[in-house]
Structures are given as structure tokens and as C-alpha cells.
PDB file of N, CA and C in Angstrom:
ATOM      1  N   MET Z 212     132.773 118.772  61.723  1.00 57.00           N
ATOM      2  CA  MET Z 212     132.449 117.239  61.367  1.00 57.00           C
ATOM      3  C   MET Z 212     131.648 116.842  61.226  1.00 57.00           C
ATOM      4  N   LYS Z 213     130.864 116.448  60.633  1.00 64.00           N
ATOM      5  CA  LYS Z 213     129.449 115.856  60.122  1.00 64.00           C
ATOM      6  C   LYS Z 213     128.967 115.230  61.411  1.00 64.00           C
ATOM      7  N   LYS Z 214     127.727 115.002  62.080  1.00 70.00           N
ATOM      8  CA  LYS Z 214     127.423 114.763  63.244  1.00 70.00           C
ATOM      9  C   LYS Z 214     126.445 113.442  62.567  1.00 70.00           C
ATOM     10  N   ARG Z 215     126.441 112.125  63.034  1.00 73.00           N
ATOM     11  CA  ARG Z 215     125.792 111.480  62.572  1.00 73.00           C
ATOM     12  C   ARG Z 215     124.340 111.002  63.185  1.00 73.00           C
ATOM     13  N   ILE Z 216     123.343 110.522  62.519  1.00 70.00           N
ATOM     14  CA  ILE Z 216     121.891 110.444  63.026  1.00 70.00           C
ATOM     15  C   ILE Z 216     121.954 109.491  64.116  1.00 70.00           C
ATOM     16  N   ASP Z 217     121.771 109.823  65.442  1.00 73.00           N
ATOM     17  CA  ASP Z 217     121.682 108.339  66.137  1.00 73.00           C
ATOM     18  C   ASP Z 217     119.932 107.742  65.865  1.00 73.00           C
ATOM     19  N   TRP Z 218     120.117 106.776  65.231  1.00 71.00           N
ATOM     20  CA  TRP Z 218     118.942 106.411  64.629  1.00 71.00           C
ATOM     21  C   TRP Z 218     117.931 105.467  65.863  1.00 71.00           C
ATOM     22  N   SER Z 219     118.326 105.513  66.670  1.00 72.00           N
ATOM     23  CA  SER Z 219     117.883 104.963  68.201  1.00 72.00           C
ATOM     24  C   SER Z 219     116.914 106.174  68.815  1.00 72.00           C
ATOM     25  N   ASP Z 220     117.554 107.309  68.638  1.00 76.00           N
ATOM     26  CA  ASP Z 220     116.642 108.369  69.075  1.00 76.00           C
ATOM     27  C   ASP Z 220     115.996 108.496  68.301  1.00 76.00           C
ATOM     28  N   VAL Z 221     115.772 108.560  67.140  1.00 78.00           N
ATOM     29  CA  VAL Z 221     115.016 108.705  66.126  1.00 78.00           C
ATOM     30  C   VAL Z 221     113.715 107.448  66.470  1.00 78.00           C
ATOM     31  N   TYR Z 222     113.904 106.113  66.504  1.00 76.00           N
ATOM     32  CA  TYR Z 222     112.908 105.327  67.144  1.00 76.00           C
ATOM     33  C   TYR Z 222     112.356 105.937  68.090  1.00 76.00           C
ATOM     34  N   MET Z 223     112.967 106.001  69.352  1.00 76.00           N
ATOM     35  CA  MET Z 223     112.572 106.252  70.559  1.00 76.00           C
ATOM     36  C   MET Z 223     111.468 107.608  70.700  1.00 76.00           C
ATOM     37  N   ALA Z 224     111.833 108.579  70.098  1.00 80.00           N
ATOM     38  CA  ALA Z 224     111.014 109.257  69.870  1.00 80.00           C
ATOM     39  C   ALA Z 224     109.782 109.405  69.318  1.00 80.00           C
ATOM     40  N   ILE Z 225     109.901 108.613  67.746  1.00 80.00           N
ATOM     41  CA  ILE Z 225     108.612 108.355  67.193  1.00 80.00           C
ATOM     42  C   ILE Z 225     107.482 107.101  68.273  1.00 80.00           C
ATOM     43  N   GLY Z 226     107.992 106.155  68.742  1.00 77.00           N
ATOM     44  CA  GLY Z 226     107.681 105.574  69.836  1.00 77.00           C
ATOM     45  C   GLY Z 226     106.641 106.061  70.666  1.00 77.00           C
ATOM     46  N   ALA Z 227     107.866 106.912  71.501  1.00 79.00           N
ATOM     47  CA  ALA Z 227     107.275 107.996  72.472  1.00 79.00           C
ATOM     48  C   ALA Z 227     105.925 108.921  72.118  1.00 79.00           C
ATOM     49  N   ALA Z 228     106.124 109.513  70.938  1.00 81.00           N
ATOM     50  CA  ALA Z 228     104.961 110.414  70.566  1.00 81.00           C
ATOM     51  C   ALA Z 228     103.237 109.781  69.706  1.00 81.00           C
ATOM     52  N   MET Z 229     103.501 108.344  69.913  1.00 79.00           N
ATOM     53  CA  MET Z 229     102.547 107.697  69.282  1.00 79.00           C
ATOM     54  C   MET Z 229     101.658 107.405  70.722  1.00 79.00           C
ATOM     55  N   ILE Z 230     102.427 106.962  71.765  1.00 77.00           N
ATOM     56  CA  ILE Z 230     101.571 106.509  72.568  1.00 77.00           C
ATOM     57  C   ILE Z 230     100.369 107.417  73.319  1.00 77.00           C
ATOM     58  N   PRO Z 231     100.860 109.085  73.304  1.00 80.00           N
ATOM     59  CA  PRO Z 231      99.727 109.792  73.795  1.00 80.00           C
ATOM     60  C   PRO Z 231      98.353 109.888  72.909  1.00 80.00           C
ATOM     61  N   ILE Z 232      99.122 110.089  71.597  1.00 79.00           N
ATOM     62  CA  ILE Z 232      98.273 110.062  70.135  1.00 79.00           C
ATOM     63  C   ILE Z 232      97.419 108.859  70.470  1.00 79.00           C
ATOM     64  N   ALA Z 233      97.696 107.562  70.641  1.00 76.00           N
ATOM     65  CA  ALA Z 233      97.034 106.313  70.728  1.00 76.00           C
ATOM     66  C   ALA Z 233      95.952 106.713  72.066  1.00 76.00           C
ATOM     67  N   LEU Z 234      96.462 106.912  73.141  1.00 77.00           N
ATOM     68  CA  LEU Z 234      95.689 107.066  74.324  1.00 77.00           C
ATOM     69  C   LEU Z 234      94.396 108.120  74.158  1.00 77.00           C
ATOM     70  N   ILE Z 235      95.321 109.274  73.500  1.00 78.00           N
ATOM     71  CA  ILE Z 235      93.598 110.347  73.275  1.00 78.00           C
ATOM     72  C   ILE Z 235      92.588 109.539  72.031  1.00 78.00           C
ATOM     73  N   LEU Z 236      92.855 108.662  71.257  1.00 74.00           N
ATOM     74  CA  LEU Z 236      92.130 108.308  70.107  1.00 74.00           C
ATOM     75  C   LEU Z 236      91.442 106.953  70.833  1.00 74.00           C
ATOM     76  N   TYR Z 237      91.787 106.420  72.009  1.00 74.00           N
ATOM     77  CA  TYR Z 237      91.317 105.447  72.833  1.00 74.00           C
ATOM     78  C   TYR Z 237      90.048 106.275  73.202  1.00 74.00           C
ATOM     79  N   GLU Z 238      90.054 107.612  74.161  1.00 75.00           N
ATOM     80  CA  GLU Z 238      89.057 108.375  74.862  1.00 75.00           C
ATOM     81  C   GLU Z 238      88.295 108.846  73.676  1.00 75.00           C
ATOM     82  N   PHE Z 239      88.257 108.856  72.412  1.00 75.00           N
ATOM     83  CA  PHE Z 239      87.491 109.474  71.443  1.00 75.00           C
ATOM     84  C   PHE Z 239      86.476 108.173  71.262  1.00 75.00           C
ATOM     85  N   GLY Z 240      86.671 106.533  71.507  1.00 74.00           N
ATOM     86  CA  GLY Z 240      86.151 105.483  71.053  1.00 74.00           C
ATOM     87  C   GLY Z 240      86.869 104.829  70.194  1.00 74.00           C
ATOM     88  N   LEU Z 241      87.376 105.286  69.153  1.00 69.00           N
ATOM     89  CA  LEU Z 241      88.341 104.516  68.530  1.00 69.00           C
ATOM     90  C   LEU Z 241      89.131 103.395  68.825  1.00 69.00           C
ATOM     91  N   MET Z 242      88.954 102.225  68.829  1.00 66.00           N
ATOM     92  CA  MET Z 242      89.523 100.998  69.530  1.00 66.00           C
ATOM     93  C   MET Z 242      90.424 100.662  68.496  1.00 66.00           C
ATOM     94  N   TRP Z 243      90.286 100.190  67.413  1.00 65.00           N
ATOM     95  CA  TRP Z 243      91.302  99.451  66.457  1.00 65.00           C
ATOM     96  C   TRP Z 243      92.304 100.434  65.810  1.00 65.00           C
ATOM     97  N   LEU Z 244      92.501 101.622  66.205  1.00 66.00           N
ATOM     98  CA  LEU Z 244      93.565 102.341  66.130  1.00 66.00           C
ATOM     99  C   LEU Z 244      94.472 102.248  67.064  1.00 66.00           C
ATOM    100  N   PRO Z 245      93.940 102.926  68.074  1.00 68.00           N
ATOM    101  CA  PRO Z 245      94.964 102.750  68.935  1.00 68.00           C
ATOM    102  C   PRO Z 245      95.660 101.571  69.356  1.00 68.00           C
ATOM    103  N   SER Z 246      94.944 100.666  69.194  1.00 72.00           N
ATOM    104  CA  SER Z 246      95.618  99.171  69.584  1.00 72.00           C
ATOM    105  C   SER Z 246      96.924  99.039  68.499  1.00 72.00           C
ATOM    106  N   ALA Z 247      96.791  99.441  67.027  1.00 73.00           N
ATOM    107  CA  ALA Z 247      97.496  99.466  66.316  1.00 73.00           C
ATOM    108  C   ALA Z 247      98.729 100.871  66.450  1.00 73.00           C
ATOM    109  N   MET Z 248      98.319 101.788  66.990  1.00 72.00           N
ATOM    110  CA  MET Z 248      99.045 102.763  67.323  1.00 72.00           C
ATOM    111  C   MET Z 248      99.961 102.327  68.665  1.00 72.00           C
ATOM    112  N   LEU Z 249      99.633 101.585  69.650  1.00 73.00           N
ATOM    113  CA  LEU Z 249     100.617 100.686  70.294  1.00 73.00           C
ATOM    114  C   LEU Z 249     101.580  99.791  69.703  1.00 73.00           C
ATOM    115  N   LEU Z 250     101.004  98.826  69.240  1.00 77.00           N
ATOM    116  CA  LEU Z 250     101.324  98.072  68.803  1.00 77.00           C
ATOM    117  C   LEU Z 250     102.939  98.608  67.812  1.00 77.00           C
ATOM    118  N   SER Z 251     102.681  99.304  66.966  1.00 76.00           N
ATOM    119  CA  SER Z 251     103.911  99.932  66.288  1.00 76.00           C
ATOM    120  C   SER Z 251     104.791 100.758  67.117  1.00 76.00           C
ATOM    121  N   SER Z 252     104.091 101.301  68.257  1.00 75.00           N
ATOM    122  CA  SER Z 252     105.010 102.217  68.761  1.00 75.00           C
ATOM    123  C   SER Z 252     105.820 101.241  69.969  1.00 75.00           C
ATOM    124  N   SER Z 253     105.664  99.682  70.137  1.00 78.00           N
ATOM    125  CA  SER Z 253     106.262  99.073  70.911  1.00 78.00           C
ATOM    126  C   SER Z 253     107.492  98.843  70.070  1.00 78.00           C
ATOM    127  N   ILE Z 254     106.755  98.269  68.958  1.00 80.00           N
ATOM    128  CA  ILE Z 254     107.942  97.858  67.710  1.00 80.00           C
ATOM    129  C   ILE Z 254     108.938  98.826  67.643  1.00 80.00           C
ATOM    130  N   ALA Z 255     108.517 100.627  67.301  1.00 78.00           N
ATOM    131  CA  ALA Z 255     109.526 101.513  67.272  1.00 78.00           C
ATOM    132  C   ALA Z 255     110.627 101.589  68.567  1.00 78.00           C
ATOM    133  N   PHE Z 256     110.207 101.371  69.952  1.00 78.00           N
ATOM    134  CA  PHE Z 256     110.817 100.880  70.974  1.00 78.00           C
ATOM    135  C   PHE Z 256     111.826 100.073  70.757  1.00 78.00           C
ATOM    136  N   ALA Z 257     111.258  99.009  70.161  1.00 81.00           N
ATOM    137  CA  ALA Z 257     112.146  97.603  69.937  1.00 81.00           C
ATOM    138  C   ALA Z 257     113.204  97.854  69.521  1.00 81.00           C
ATOM    139  N   LEU Z 258     112.931  98.635  68.292  1.00 81.00           N
ATOM    140  CA  LEU Z 258     113.878  99.024  67.347  1.00 81.00           C
ATOM    141  C   LEU Z 258     115.032  99.523  67.885  1.00 81.00           C
ATOM    142  N   GLY Z 259     114.297 100.741  68.307  1.00 79.00           N
ATOM    143  CA  GLY Z 259     115.198 102.071  68.860  1.00 79.00           C
ATOM    144  C   GLY Z 259     116.592 101.246  69.851  1.00 79.00           C
ATOM    145  N   ILE Z 260     115.504 100.260  70.895  1.00 82.00           N
ATOM    146  CA  ILE Z 260     116.600  99.664  72.188  1.00 82.00           C
ATOM    147  C   ILE Z 260     117.839  98.846  71.228  1.00 82.00           C
ATOM    148  N   MET Z 261     117.399  98.303  70.223  1.00 82.00           N
ATOM    149  CA  MET Z 261     118.259  97.172  69.449  1.00 82.00           C
ATOM    150  C   MET Z 261     119.133  98.485  68.619  1.00 82.00           C
ATOM    151  N   ASN Z 262     118.665  99.372  67.884  1.00 81.00           N
ATOM    152  CA  ASN Z 262     120.200 100.432  67.551  1.00 81.00           C
ATOM    153  C   ASN Z 262     120.137 100.439  68.335  1.00 81.00           C
ATOM    154  N   TRP Z 263     120.185 101.111  69.526  1.00 82.00           N
ATOM    155  CA  TRP Z 263     120.992 101.987  70.728  1.00 82.00           C
ATOM    156  C   TRP Z 263     122.210 100.954  71.089  1.00 82.00           C
ATOM    157  N   GLU Z 264     121.671  99.894  71.481  1.00 86.00           N
ATOM    158  CA  GLU Z 264     122.685  98.498  71.872  1.00 86.00           C
ATOM    159  C   GLU Z 264     123.924  98.838  70.873  1.00 86.00           C
ATOM    160  N   ARG Z 265     123.209  98.287  69.658  1.00 86.00           N
ATOM    161  CA  ARG Z 265     124.488  98.176  68.275  1.00 86.00           C
ATOM    162  C   ARG Z 265     125.351  99.621  68.304  1.00 86.00           C
ATOM    163  N   GLU Z 266     124.790 100.463  68.430  1.00 84.00           N
ATOM    164  CA  GLU Z 266     125.629 101.970  68.477  1.00 84.00           C
ATOM    165  C   GLU Z 266     126.540 102.115  69.546  1.00 84.00           C
ATOM    166  N   GLU Z 267     126.001 101.395  70.847  1.00 88.00           N
ATOM    167  CA  GLU Z 267     127.020 101.450  71.604  1.00 88.00           C
ATOM    168  C   GLU Z 267     128.136 100.367  71.705  1.00 88.00           C
ATOM    169  N   LYS Z 268     128.007  99.058  71.212  1.00 91.00           N
ATOM    170  CA  LYS Z 268     128.899  98.571  70.801  1.00 91.00           C
ATOM    171  C   LYS Z 268     129.973  98.925  69.836  1.00 91.00           C
ATOM    172  N   GLU Z 269     129.349  99.655  69.064  1.00 90.00           N
ATOM    173  CA  GLU Z 269     130.375 100.125  67.793  1.00 90.00           C
ATOM    174  C   GLU Z 269     131.418 101.252  68.352  1.00 90.00           C
ATOM    175  N   LYS Z 270     130.921 102.092  68.989  1.00 89.00           N
ATOM    176  CA  LYS Z 270     131.573 103.303  70.048  1.00 89.00           C
ATOM    177  C   LYS Z 270     132.783 102.355  70.821  1.00 89.00           C
ATOM    178  N   GLN Z 271     132.536 101.165  71.876  1.00 92.00           N
ATOM    179  CA  GLN Z 271     133.396 100.357  72.684  1.00 92.00           C
ATOM    180  C   GLN Z 271     134.647 100.134  71.716  1.00 92.00           C
ATOM    181  N   ARG Z 272     134.057  99.421  70.490  1.00 93.00           N
ATOM    182  CA  ARG Z 272     135.044  98.686  69.660  1.00 93.00           C
ATOM    183  C   ARG Z 272     135.770 100.172  68.971  1.00 93.00           C
ATOM    184  N   ARG Z 273     135.278 101.418  68.576  1.00 91.00           N
ATOM    185  CA  ARG Z 273     136.292 102.532  68.409  1.00 91.00           C
ATOM    186  C   ARG Z 273     137.256 102.917  69.955  1.00 91.00           C
ATOM    187  N   ARG Z 274     136.355 102.798  70.484  1.00 92.00           N
ATOM    188  CA  ARG Z 274     137.606 103.188  72.132  1.00 92.00           C
ATOM    189  C   ARG Z 274     138.700 102.058  72.257  1.00 92.00           C
ATOM    190  N   ASP Z 275     138.093 101.400  71.843  1.00 92.00           N
ATOM    191  CA  ASP Z 275     139.237  99.940  72.033  1.00 92.00           C
ATOM    192  C   ASP Z 275     140.087  99.933  71.495  1.00 92.00           C
ATOM    193  N   ARG Z 276     140.053  99.900  70.005  1.00 91.00           N
ATOM    194  CA  ARG Z 276     141.167 100.254  68.597  1.00 91.00           C
ATOM    195  C   ARG Z 276     141.864 101.082  69.161  1.00 91.00           C
ATOM    196  N   ALA Z 277     141.526 102.654  69.085  1.00 88.00           N
ATOM    197  CA  ALA Z 277     142.137 103.966  69.709  1.00 88.00           C
ATOM    198  C   ALA Z 277     143.013 103.683  70.650  1.00 88.00           C
ATOM    199  N   ARG Z 278     142.318 102.694  72.025  1.00 88.00           N
ATOM    200  CA  ARG Z 278     143.594 102.587  72.972  1.00 88.00           C
ATOM    201  C   ARG Z 278     144.444 101.345  72.450  1.00 88.00           C
ATOM    202  N   ARG Z 279     144.190 100.340  71.858  1.00 87.00           N
ATOM    203  CA  ARG Z 279     144.837  99.223  71.160  1.00 87.00           C
ATOM    204  C   ARG Z 279     146.152 100.124  70.781  1.00 87.00           C
ATOM    205  N   LYS Z 280     145.844 100.984  69.528  1.00 83.00           N
ATOM    206  CA  LYS Z 280     146.832 102.010  68.616  1.00 83.00           C
ATOM    207  C   LYS Z 280     147.739 103.135  69.854  1.00 83.00           C
ATOM    208  N   TYR Z 281     147.071 103.234  70.963  1.00 80.00           N
ATOM    209  CA  TYR Z 281     147.735 104.409  71.343  1.00 80.00           C
ATOM    210  C   TYR Z 281     148.658 103.670  72.185  1.00 80.00           C
ATOM    211  N   GLU Z 282     148.455 102.281  72.563  1.00 80.00           N
ATOM    212  CA  GLU Z 282     149.496 101.426  73.554  1.00 80.00           C
ATOM    213  C   GLU Z 282     150.448 101.017  72.493  1.00 80.00           C
ATOM    214  N   ASP Z 283     150.176 100.755  71.190  1.00 77.00           N
ATOM    215  CA  ASP Z 283     150.992 100.072  70.358  1.00 77.00           C
ATOM    216  C   ASP Z 283     152.271 101.643  70.050  1.00 77.00           C
ATOM    217  N   ILE Z 284     151.412 102.253  70.247  1.00 76.00           N
ATOM    218  CA  ILE Z 284     152.943 103.914  69.979  1.00 76.00           C
ATOM    219  C   ILE Z 284     153.589 103.874  70.991  1.00 76.00           C
ATOM    220  N   ALA Z 285     152.998 103.928  72.379  1.00 64.00           N
ATOM    221  CA  ALA Z 285     153.476 104.182  73.495  1.00 64.00           C
ATOM    222  C   ALA Z 285     154.681 103.321  73.875  1.00 64.00           C
TER     223      ALA Z 285
END
């Protein structure tokens, strides 16, 4: 069975990877780039959370549908 990509994991990983990079650049004195990276990492985290919530709702719908189908058979 083909596994679907969990985009929430991808967004969370991107956001988590950008934070340390932004902190390192901030230490080197580049002020504007870390600010932009922190903003984009927070956007990536927000996208990840929204996508995770959508995926969880979809999983719950599938479980409910399977349970109803099982109840109809029984």
C-alpha cells in the first residue's frame, strides 16, 4: 500500500530547521535575514498545525464511516 505524505510533518520539519539557522545568522550580525526566517518558520509551523488538524479530522471521518459500515453489517 502506498503511504501518503503527511504534509503537517513536512511543514513542521521545515519550521524546526529554520529556527536554529536563524539564530546562528543572528549571532553573525545579520539582522534582517533571521527576522525573515523566523517569520517564515512560524508560518510553516502554522501551516503544519492547520494541516495536521485537517488530517486528524479526515482520519476520524474514515474511522466513523468504517464503524457505521460495520454496524450496518452486524
